[in-house]
Coordinates of C-alpha atoms in Angstrom, one line a residue:
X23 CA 4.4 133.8 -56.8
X24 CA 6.9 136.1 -55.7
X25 CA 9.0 137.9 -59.0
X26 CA 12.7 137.4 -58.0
X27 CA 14.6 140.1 -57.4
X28 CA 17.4 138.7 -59.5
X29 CA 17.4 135.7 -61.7
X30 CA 20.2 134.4 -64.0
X31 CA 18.7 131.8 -66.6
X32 CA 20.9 129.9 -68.8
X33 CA 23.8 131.9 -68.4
X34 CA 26.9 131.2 -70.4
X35 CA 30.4 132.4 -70.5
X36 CA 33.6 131.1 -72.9
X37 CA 36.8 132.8 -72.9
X38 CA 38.9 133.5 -75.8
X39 CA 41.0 130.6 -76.2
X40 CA 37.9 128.2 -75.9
X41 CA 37.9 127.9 -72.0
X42 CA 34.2 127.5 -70.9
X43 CA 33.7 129.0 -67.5
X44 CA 30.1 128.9 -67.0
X45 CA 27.8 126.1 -69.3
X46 CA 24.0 127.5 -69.0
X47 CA 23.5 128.2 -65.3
X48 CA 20.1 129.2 -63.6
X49 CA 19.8 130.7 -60.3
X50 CA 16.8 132.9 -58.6
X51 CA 17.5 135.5 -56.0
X52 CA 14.3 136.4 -53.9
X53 CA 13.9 140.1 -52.0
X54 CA 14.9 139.5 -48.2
X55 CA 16.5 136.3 -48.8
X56 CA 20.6 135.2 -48.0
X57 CA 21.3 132.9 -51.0
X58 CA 24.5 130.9 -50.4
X59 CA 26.5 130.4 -53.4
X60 CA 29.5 127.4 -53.3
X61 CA 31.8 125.6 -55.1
X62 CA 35.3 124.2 -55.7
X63 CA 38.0 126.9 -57.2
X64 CA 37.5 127.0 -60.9
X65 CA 33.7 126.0 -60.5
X66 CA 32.5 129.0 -62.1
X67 CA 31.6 131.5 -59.0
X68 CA 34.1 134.3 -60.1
X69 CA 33.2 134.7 -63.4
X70 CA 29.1 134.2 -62.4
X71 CA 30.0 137.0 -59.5
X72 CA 31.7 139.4 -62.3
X73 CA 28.7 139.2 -64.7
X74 CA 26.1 139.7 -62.5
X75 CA 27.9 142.9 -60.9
X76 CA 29.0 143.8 -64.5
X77 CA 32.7 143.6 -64.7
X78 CA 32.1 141.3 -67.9
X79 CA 29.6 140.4 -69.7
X80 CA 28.0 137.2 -70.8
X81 CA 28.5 135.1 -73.6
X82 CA 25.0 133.6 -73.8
X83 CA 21.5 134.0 -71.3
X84 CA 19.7 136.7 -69.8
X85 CA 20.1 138.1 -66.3
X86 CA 16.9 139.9 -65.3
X87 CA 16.4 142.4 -62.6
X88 CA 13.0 142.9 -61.0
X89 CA 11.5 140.7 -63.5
X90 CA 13.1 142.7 -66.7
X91 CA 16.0 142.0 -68.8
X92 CA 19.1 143.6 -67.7
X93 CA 22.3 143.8 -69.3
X94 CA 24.8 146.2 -67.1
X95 CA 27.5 147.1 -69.2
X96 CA 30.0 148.3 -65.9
X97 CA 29.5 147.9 -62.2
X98 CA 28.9 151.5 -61.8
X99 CA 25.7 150.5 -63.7
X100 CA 24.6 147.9 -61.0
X101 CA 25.4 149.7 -58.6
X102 CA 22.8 152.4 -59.8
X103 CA 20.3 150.2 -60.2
X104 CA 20.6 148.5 -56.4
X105 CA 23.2 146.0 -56.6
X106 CA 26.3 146.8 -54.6
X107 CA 29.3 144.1 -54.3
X108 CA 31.8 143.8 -51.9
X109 CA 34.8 141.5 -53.5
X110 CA 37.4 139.3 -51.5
X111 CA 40.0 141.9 -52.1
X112 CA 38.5 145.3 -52.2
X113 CA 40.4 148.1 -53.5
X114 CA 40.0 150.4 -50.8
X115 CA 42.6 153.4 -50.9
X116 CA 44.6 152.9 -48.2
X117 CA 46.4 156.6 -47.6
X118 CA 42.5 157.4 -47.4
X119 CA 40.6 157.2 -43.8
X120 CA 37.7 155.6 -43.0
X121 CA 35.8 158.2 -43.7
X122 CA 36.5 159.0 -46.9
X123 CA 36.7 155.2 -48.2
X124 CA 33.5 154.5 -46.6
X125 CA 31.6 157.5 -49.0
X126 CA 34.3 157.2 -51.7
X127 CA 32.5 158.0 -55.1
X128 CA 29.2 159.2 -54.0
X129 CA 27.9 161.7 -55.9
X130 CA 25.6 163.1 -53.1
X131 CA 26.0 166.0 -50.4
X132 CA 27.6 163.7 -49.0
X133 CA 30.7 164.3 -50.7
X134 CA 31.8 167.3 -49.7
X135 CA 30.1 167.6 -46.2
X136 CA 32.2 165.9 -43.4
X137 CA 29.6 166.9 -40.9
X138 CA 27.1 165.1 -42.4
X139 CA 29.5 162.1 -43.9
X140 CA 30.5 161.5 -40.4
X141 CA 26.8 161.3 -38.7
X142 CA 25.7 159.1 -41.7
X143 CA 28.9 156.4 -40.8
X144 CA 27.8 156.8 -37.3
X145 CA 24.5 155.6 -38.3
X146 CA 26.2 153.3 -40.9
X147 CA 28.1 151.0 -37.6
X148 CA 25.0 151.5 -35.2
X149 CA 23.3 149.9 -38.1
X150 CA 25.6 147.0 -38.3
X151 CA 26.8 147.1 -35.0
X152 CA 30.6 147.8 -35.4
X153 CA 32.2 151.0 -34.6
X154 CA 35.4 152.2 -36.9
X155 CA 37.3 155.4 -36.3
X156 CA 36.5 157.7 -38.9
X157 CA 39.7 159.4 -38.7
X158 CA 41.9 156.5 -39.2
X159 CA 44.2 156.0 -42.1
X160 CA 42.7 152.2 -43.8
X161 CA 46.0 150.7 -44.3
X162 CA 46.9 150.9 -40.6
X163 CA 43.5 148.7 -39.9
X164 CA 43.4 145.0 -39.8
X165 CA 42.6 142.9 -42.7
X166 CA 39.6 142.2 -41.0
X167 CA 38.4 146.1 -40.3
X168 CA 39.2 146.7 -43.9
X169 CA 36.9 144.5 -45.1
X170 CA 34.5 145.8 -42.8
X171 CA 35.0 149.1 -44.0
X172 CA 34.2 147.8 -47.4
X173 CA 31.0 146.4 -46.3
X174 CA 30.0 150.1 -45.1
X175 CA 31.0 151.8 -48.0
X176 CA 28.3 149.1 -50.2
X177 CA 25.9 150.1 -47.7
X178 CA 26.1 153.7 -48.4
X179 CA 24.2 153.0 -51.6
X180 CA 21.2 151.4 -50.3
X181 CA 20.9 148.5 -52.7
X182 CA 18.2 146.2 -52.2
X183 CA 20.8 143.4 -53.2
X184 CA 24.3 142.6 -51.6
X185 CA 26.9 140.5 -53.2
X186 CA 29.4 139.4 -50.2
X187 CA 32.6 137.6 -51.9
X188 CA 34.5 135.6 -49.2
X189 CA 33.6 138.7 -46.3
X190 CA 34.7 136.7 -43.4
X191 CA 37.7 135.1 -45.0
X192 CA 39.9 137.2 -42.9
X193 CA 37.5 138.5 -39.8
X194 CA 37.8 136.8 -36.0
X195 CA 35.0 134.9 -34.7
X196 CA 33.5 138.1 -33.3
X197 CA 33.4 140.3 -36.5
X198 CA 31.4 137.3 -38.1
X199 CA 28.8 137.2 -35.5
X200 CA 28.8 141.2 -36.0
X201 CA 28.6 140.6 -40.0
X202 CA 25.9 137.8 -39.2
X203 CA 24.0 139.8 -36.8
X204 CA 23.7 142.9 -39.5
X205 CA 22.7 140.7 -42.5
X206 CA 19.9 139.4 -40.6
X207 CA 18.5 142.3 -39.5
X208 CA 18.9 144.3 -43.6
X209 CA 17.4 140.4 -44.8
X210 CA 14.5 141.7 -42.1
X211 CA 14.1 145.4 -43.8
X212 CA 14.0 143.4 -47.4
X213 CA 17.8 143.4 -48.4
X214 CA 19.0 140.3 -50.0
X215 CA 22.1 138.9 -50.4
X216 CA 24.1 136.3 -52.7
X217 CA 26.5 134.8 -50.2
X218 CA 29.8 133.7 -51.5
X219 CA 32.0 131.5 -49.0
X220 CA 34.3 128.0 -48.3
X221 CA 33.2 128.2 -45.0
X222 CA 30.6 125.3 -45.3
X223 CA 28.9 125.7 -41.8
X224 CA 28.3 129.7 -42.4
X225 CA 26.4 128.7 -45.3
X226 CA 24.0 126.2 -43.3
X227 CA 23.6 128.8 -40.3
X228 CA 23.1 132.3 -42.4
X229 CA 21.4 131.2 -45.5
X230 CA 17.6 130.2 -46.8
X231 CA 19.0 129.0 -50.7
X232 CA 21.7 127.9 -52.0
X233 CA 23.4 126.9 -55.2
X234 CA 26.3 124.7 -55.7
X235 CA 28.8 125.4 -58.7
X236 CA 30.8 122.4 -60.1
X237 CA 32.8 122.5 -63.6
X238 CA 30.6 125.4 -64.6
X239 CA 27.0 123.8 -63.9
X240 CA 24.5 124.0 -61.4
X241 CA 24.6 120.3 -59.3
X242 CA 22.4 121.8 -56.4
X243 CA 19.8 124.8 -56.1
X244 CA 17.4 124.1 -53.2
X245 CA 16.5 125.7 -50.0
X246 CA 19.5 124.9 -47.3
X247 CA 17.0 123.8 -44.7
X248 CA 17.3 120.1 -44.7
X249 CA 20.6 120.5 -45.9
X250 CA 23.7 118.9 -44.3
X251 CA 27.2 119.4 -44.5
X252 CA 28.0 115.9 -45.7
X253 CA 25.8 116.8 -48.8
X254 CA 27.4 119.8 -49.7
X255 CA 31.0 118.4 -49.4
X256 CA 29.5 115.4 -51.6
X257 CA 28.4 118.6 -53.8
X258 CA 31.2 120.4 -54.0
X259 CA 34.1 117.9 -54.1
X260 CA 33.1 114.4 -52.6
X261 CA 36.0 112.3 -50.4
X262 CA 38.6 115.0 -50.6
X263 CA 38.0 116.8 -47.5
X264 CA 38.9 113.7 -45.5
X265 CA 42.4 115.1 -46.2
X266 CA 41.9 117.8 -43.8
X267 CA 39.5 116.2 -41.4
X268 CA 42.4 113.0 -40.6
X269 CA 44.6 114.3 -37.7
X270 CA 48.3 113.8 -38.3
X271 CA 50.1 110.3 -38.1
X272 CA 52.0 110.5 -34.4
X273 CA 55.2 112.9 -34.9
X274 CA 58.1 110.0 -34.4
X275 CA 60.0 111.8 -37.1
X276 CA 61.0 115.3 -34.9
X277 CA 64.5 116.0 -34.8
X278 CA 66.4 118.9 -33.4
X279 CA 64.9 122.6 -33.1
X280 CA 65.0 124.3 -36.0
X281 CA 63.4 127.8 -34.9
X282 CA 64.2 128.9 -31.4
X283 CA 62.3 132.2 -30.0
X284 CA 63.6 134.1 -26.8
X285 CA 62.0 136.7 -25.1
X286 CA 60.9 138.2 -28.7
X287 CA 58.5 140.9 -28.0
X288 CA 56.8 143.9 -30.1
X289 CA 55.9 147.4 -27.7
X290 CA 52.3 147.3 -27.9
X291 CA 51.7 144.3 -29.7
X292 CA 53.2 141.1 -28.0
X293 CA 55.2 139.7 -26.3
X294 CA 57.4 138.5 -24.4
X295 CA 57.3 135.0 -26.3
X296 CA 59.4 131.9 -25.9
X297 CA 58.9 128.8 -28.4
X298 CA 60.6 126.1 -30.1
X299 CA 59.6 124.4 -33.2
X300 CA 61.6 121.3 -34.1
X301 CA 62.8 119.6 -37.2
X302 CA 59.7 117.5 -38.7
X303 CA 56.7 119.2 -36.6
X304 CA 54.0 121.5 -37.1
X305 CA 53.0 123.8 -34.7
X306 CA 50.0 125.8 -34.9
X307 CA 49.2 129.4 -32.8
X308 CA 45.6 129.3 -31.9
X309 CA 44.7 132.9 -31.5
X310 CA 41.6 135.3 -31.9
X311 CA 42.1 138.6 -34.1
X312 CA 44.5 140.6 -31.7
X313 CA 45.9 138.3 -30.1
X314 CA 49.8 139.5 -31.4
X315 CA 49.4 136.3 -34.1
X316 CA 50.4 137.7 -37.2
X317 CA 52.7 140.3 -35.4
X318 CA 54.6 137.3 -34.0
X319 CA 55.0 135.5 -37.0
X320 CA 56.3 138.9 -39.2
X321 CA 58.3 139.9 -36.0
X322 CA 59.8 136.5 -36.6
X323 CA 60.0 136.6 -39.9
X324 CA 61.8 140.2 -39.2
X325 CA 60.0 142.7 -40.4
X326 CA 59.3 144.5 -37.4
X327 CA 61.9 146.3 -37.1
X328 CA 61.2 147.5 -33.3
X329 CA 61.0 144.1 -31.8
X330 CA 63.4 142.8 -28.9
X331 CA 64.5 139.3 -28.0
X332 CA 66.3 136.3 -30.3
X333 CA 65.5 134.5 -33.0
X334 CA 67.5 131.0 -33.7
X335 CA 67.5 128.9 -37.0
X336 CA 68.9 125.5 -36.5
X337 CA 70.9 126.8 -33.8
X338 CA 72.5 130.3 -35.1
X339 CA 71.0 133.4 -33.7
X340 CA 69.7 135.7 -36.6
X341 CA 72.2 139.2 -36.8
X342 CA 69.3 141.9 -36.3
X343 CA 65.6 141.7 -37.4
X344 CA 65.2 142.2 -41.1
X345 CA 63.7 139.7 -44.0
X346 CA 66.8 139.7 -45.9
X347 CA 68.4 138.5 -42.5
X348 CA 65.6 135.8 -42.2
X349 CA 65.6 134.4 -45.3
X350 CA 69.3 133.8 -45.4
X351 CA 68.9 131.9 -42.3
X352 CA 66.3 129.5 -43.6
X353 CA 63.1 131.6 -42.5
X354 CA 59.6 131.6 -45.3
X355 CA 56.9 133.7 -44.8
X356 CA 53.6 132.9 -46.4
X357 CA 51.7 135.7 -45.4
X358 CA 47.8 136.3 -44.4
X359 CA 46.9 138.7 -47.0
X360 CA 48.4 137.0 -50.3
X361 CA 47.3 139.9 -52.7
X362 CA 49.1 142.5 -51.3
X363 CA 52.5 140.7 -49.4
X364 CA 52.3 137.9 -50.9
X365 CA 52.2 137.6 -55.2
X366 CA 52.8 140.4 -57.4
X367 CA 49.6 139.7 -59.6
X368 CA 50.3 141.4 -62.8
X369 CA 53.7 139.2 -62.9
X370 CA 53.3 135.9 -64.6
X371 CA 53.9 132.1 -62.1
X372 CA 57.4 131.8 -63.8
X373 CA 58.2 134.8 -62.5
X374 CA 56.6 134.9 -58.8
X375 CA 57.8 131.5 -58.3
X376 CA 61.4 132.3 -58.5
X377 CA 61.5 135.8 -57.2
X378 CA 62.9 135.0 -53.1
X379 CA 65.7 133.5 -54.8
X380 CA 66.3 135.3 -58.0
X381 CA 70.3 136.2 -57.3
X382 CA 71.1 132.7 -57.1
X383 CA 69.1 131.4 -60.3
X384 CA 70.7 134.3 -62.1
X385 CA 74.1 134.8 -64.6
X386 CA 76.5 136.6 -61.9
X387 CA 73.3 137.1 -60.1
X388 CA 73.2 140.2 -62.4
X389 CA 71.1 138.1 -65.1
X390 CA 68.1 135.6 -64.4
X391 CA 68.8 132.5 -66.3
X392 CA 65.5 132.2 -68.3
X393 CA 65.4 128.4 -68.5
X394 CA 65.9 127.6 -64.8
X395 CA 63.4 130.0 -63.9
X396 CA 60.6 127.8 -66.2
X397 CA 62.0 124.8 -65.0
X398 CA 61.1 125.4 -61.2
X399 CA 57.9 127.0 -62.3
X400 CA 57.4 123.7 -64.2
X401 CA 58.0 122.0 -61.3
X402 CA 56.1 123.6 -59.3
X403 CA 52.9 123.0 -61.5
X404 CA 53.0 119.2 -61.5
X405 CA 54.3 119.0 -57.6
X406 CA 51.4 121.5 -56.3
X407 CA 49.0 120.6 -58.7
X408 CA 48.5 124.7 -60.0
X409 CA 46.0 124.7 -62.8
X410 CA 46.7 127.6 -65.1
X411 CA 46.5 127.4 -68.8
X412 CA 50.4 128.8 -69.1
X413 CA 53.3 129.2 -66.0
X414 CA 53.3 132.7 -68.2
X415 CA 49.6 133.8 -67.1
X416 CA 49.5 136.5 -64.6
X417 CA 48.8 135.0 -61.0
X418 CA 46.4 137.2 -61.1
X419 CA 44.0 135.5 -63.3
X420 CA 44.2 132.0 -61.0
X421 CA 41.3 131.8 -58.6
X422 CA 42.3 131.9 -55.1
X423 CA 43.7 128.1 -54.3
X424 CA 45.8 127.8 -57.1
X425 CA 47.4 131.7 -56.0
X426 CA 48.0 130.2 -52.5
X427 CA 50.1 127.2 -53.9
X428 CA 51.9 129.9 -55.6
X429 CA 52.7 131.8 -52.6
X430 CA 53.8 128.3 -51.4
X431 CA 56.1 127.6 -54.3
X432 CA 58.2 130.6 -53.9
X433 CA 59.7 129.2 -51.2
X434 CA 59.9 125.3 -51.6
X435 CA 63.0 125.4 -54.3
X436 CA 65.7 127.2 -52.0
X437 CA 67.2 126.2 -48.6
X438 CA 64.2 127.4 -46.3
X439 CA 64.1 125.2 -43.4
X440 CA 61.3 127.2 -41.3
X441 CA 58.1 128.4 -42.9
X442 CA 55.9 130.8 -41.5
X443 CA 52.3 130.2 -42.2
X444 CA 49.7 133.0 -41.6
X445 CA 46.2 132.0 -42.5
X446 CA 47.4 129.2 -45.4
X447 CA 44.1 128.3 -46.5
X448 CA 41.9 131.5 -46.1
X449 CA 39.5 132.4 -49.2
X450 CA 40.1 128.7 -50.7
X451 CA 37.6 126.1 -51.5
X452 CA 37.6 122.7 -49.1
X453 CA 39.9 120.8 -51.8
X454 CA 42.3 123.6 -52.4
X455 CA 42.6 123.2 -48.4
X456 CA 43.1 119.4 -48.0
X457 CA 45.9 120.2 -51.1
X458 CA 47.4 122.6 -48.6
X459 CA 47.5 120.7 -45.5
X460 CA 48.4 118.1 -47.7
X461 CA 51.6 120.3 -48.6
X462 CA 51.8 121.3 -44.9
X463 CA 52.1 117.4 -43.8
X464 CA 54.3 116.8 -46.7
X465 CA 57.1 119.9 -45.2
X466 CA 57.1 118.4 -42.0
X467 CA 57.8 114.9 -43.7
X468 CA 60.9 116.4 -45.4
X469 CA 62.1 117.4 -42.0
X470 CA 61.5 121.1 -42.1
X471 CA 59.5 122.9 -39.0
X472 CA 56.1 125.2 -39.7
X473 CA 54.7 127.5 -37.5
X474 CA 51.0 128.0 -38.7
X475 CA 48.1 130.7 -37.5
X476 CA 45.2 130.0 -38.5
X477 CA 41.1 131.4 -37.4
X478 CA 39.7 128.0 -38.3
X479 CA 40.8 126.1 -35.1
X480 CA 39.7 122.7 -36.8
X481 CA 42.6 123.3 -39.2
X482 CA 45.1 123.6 -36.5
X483 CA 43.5 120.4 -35.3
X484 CA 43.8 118.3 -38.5
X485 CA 47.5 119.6 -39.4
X486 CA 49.3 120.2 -36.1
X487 CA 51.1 118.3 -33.7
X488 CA 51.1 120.8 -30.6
X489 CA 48.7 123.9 -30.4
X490 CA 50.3 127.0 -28.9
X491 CA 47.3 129.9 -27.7
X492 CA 48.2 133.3 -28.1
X493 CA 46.1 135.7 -26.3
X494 CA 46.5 139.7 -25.7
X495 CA 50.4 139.1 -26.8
X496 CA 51.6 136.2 -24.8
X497 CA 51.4 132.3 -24.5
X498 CA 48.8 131.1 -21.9
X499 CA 48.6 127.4 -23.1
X500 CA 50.0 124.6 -25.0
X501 CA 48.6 120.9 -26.2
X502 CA 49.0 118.1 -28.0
X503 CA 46.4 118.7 -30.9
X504 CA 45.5 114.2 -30.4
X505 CA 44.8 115.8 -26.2
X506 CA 42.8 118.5 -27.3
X507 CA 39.4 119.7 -28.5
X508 CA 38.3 122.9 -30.8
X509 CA 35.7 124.0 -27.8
X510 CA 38.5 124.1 -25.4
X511 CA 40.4 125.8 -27.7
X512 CA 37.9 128.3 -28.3
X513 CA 38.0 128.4 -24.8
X514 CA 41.8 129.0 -24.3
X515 CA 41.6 131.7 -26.7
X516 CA 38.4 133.4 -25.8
X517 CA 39.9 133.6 -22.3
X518 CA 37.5 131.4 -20.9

């Protein structure tokens, strides 16, 4: 029998304050294996991730490595012993370039030679078959090349065990064949990987074991051949993924346009683009990473500042392109990368919640009125169905669907009639996603119009009433989402 390479048995975790996060689970990692681990937000993978890579420790149970006891008191010390982790939301340094993020705290040669740093990253993307420019500053990359880059810089260290966190949450369709294509061929030199992701059918195509989290317990550990996706919804969170998977009720309820775009257009980035969104619908932008998506959707929002053409809300042309401009006229922006634009994490709900509109919920607007802040944030909680111990908590400490309905709430107490939706449901679980397009539906019910991007085209499908596809900058096509397919519109968008 085969020792694993790492096994977790019994594993326990409770929080001060008496919150059990993990209730005695067992898992086996074997060398050159992809072992898929899945679960509903709050089911426990966080916290199992953070022991095993030693952020924190555990409260009860032994993690062995190689067939010994381990107990890593940091993640520099499982890093060193050949376990390297590359989280949702890696804290690359993004006035840094590739280069140097890529062999950031190495202790080698390495460190100080840029000839050699260089031919090693050259190696580094032959090896997973993705080329970056070493030169380039990171925060000028994609959310998709960062987390790329983050994927080299694990790599660097050799380890003989991967832990991916969400990796393709924000990559197109072609850096996950690019991703799938290099864990295949490390699994084939002996690397294994634990394989965190909502994205249910990556976990049936890439992986040989899985383990499903629910409430803190193990409810499936078996090999995924055999495996379908109707068992690992049932798994996970049984019926309510039929909440995504309905298409919308026919859109009777349209009114008159509520966003109007003329000839709006970014140099280099997109455009020129004409669309109208009316009172009541949803319209989705079906688009593959480059496409001008996100640009057109922050252009509209207005912060690019270099972009041409007009912007309407419910009839009045917006007076120059800025967000303060846009949100005055109605305009919400729920942004694609929701740690960075979108929350400030070390801030508690109360506060996050009412921060777009903290002049008018203040004394004078000079002094936030304490008790009208809580009351929205209370709100908020029982309308979105947010579960955190306190509206006080940092929205840091939520796991990743109950920060997106945070992002959401911002915006739902004040007069926005247009929201702005860029990737709504990226990095959550398959309820947190039929809460959101439940909240989507909901918006359009209450006669307000959304414009939504998203890389899943089967979520444009279930939530949308026309699909818009945005390719190299510009609109090529437009359907009814009831007249369409998502292989034509992976067509459409592929330029097919």
């Amino acid at each position: 029998m085969v020792t694993p390479l790492l096994a977790a048995e019994d594993v326990r975790k409770v929080y001060a304050g008496g919150t059990q996060a993990l209730r005695g689970v067992s898992l086996a990692v074997g060398p050159g294996t992809v072992h898929g681990l899945i679960g509903a937000n709050g089911a426990g993978k966080s916290t199992l991730i953070k022991i095993v890579s030693g952020v924190e420790p555990a409260t009860g149970g032994t993690l062995r490595w190689r067939g010994e006891p381990a107990a890593w008191d940091s993640p520099a010390g499982a890093l060193a012993a050949g376990l390297a982790t590359v989280h949702q939301h890696t804290p690359l340094v993004g006035s840094l370039s590739v280069l140097d993020n890529v062999f950031l705290g190495t202790q080698t040669r390495l460190r100080w030679d840029a000839g050699a740093r260089e031919a090693e990253l050259a190696r580094l993307c032959e090896r997973v078959g993705y080329t970056l420019d070493a030169r380039r500053q990171v925060d000028t990359l994609s959310v998709g090349a960062r987390q790329m880059v983050a994927i080299l810089q694990a790599l660097t260290r050799d380890p003989a065990l991967v832990l991916l966190d969400e990796p393709t949450a924000a990559l197109s369709p072609t850096e996950r064949a690019v991703l799938f294509a290099a864990i295949r061929r490390l699994r084939g030199q002996g690397t294994a990987f634990i394989y965190v992701s909502h994205f249910l059918d990556e976990i049936l195509e890439l992986t040989d074991q899985l383990t499903v989290l629910r409430d803190g317990r193990v409810v499936a550990d078996r090999p995924t051949a055999g495996m379908s996706k109707p068992d690992l919804v049932t798994a996970i969170v049984g019926a309510r993924l039929a909440a995504v998977e309905e298409p919308p009720e026919p859109a009777a309820r349209q009114g008159e346009p509520l966003l109007e775009v003329a000839g709006l257009g970014s140099p280099g980035r997109f455009g020129p683009v004409d669309l109208t969104v009316r009172a009541g619908e949803v319209v989705g932008l079906a688009g593959l990473l480059g496409s001008g998506r996100t640009e057109l959707l922050e252009a509209i929002f207005g912060t690019d500042r270099s972009a041409t053409g007009v912007v309407r809300v419910a009839g009045r042309a917006l007076s120059g392109h800025s967000p303060r401009a846009g949100v005055r006229a109605g305009l919400a922006l729920v942004p694609e990368d929701r740690a960075r634009q979108g929350l400030l994490r070390d801030w508690s709900l109360t506060r996050n919640v009412s921060l777009p509109y903290l002049p008018s919920l203040s004394w004078r607007r000079l002094l936030p009125d304490r008790r009208r802040e809580e009351e929205i944030a209370d709100r908020a909680v029982a309308d979105l169905g947010i579960v955190t111990g306190s509206t006080e908590a940092p929205v840091g400490s939520l796991s990743g669907g109950n920060a997106q309905k945070v992002v959401f709430a911002k915006w739902l107490y004040g007069p926005a009639k247009v929201f702005l939706l860029d990737e709504p449901s990226a990095g959550v679980d398959v309820g947190a996603k039929a809460d959101i397009i439940g909240l989507i539906r909901r918006l359009a019910a209450a006669g307000k119009a959304v414009l939504i991007v998203a890389s899943e085209f089967e979520e444009l499908l279930g939530a949308c009433d026309r699909v818009l596809v945005l390719r190299r900058g510009r609109l090529t096509a437009q359907r009814r989402a009831a007249d369409t397919s998502l292989h034509e519109l992976t067509a459409l968008a592929s330029g097919l």
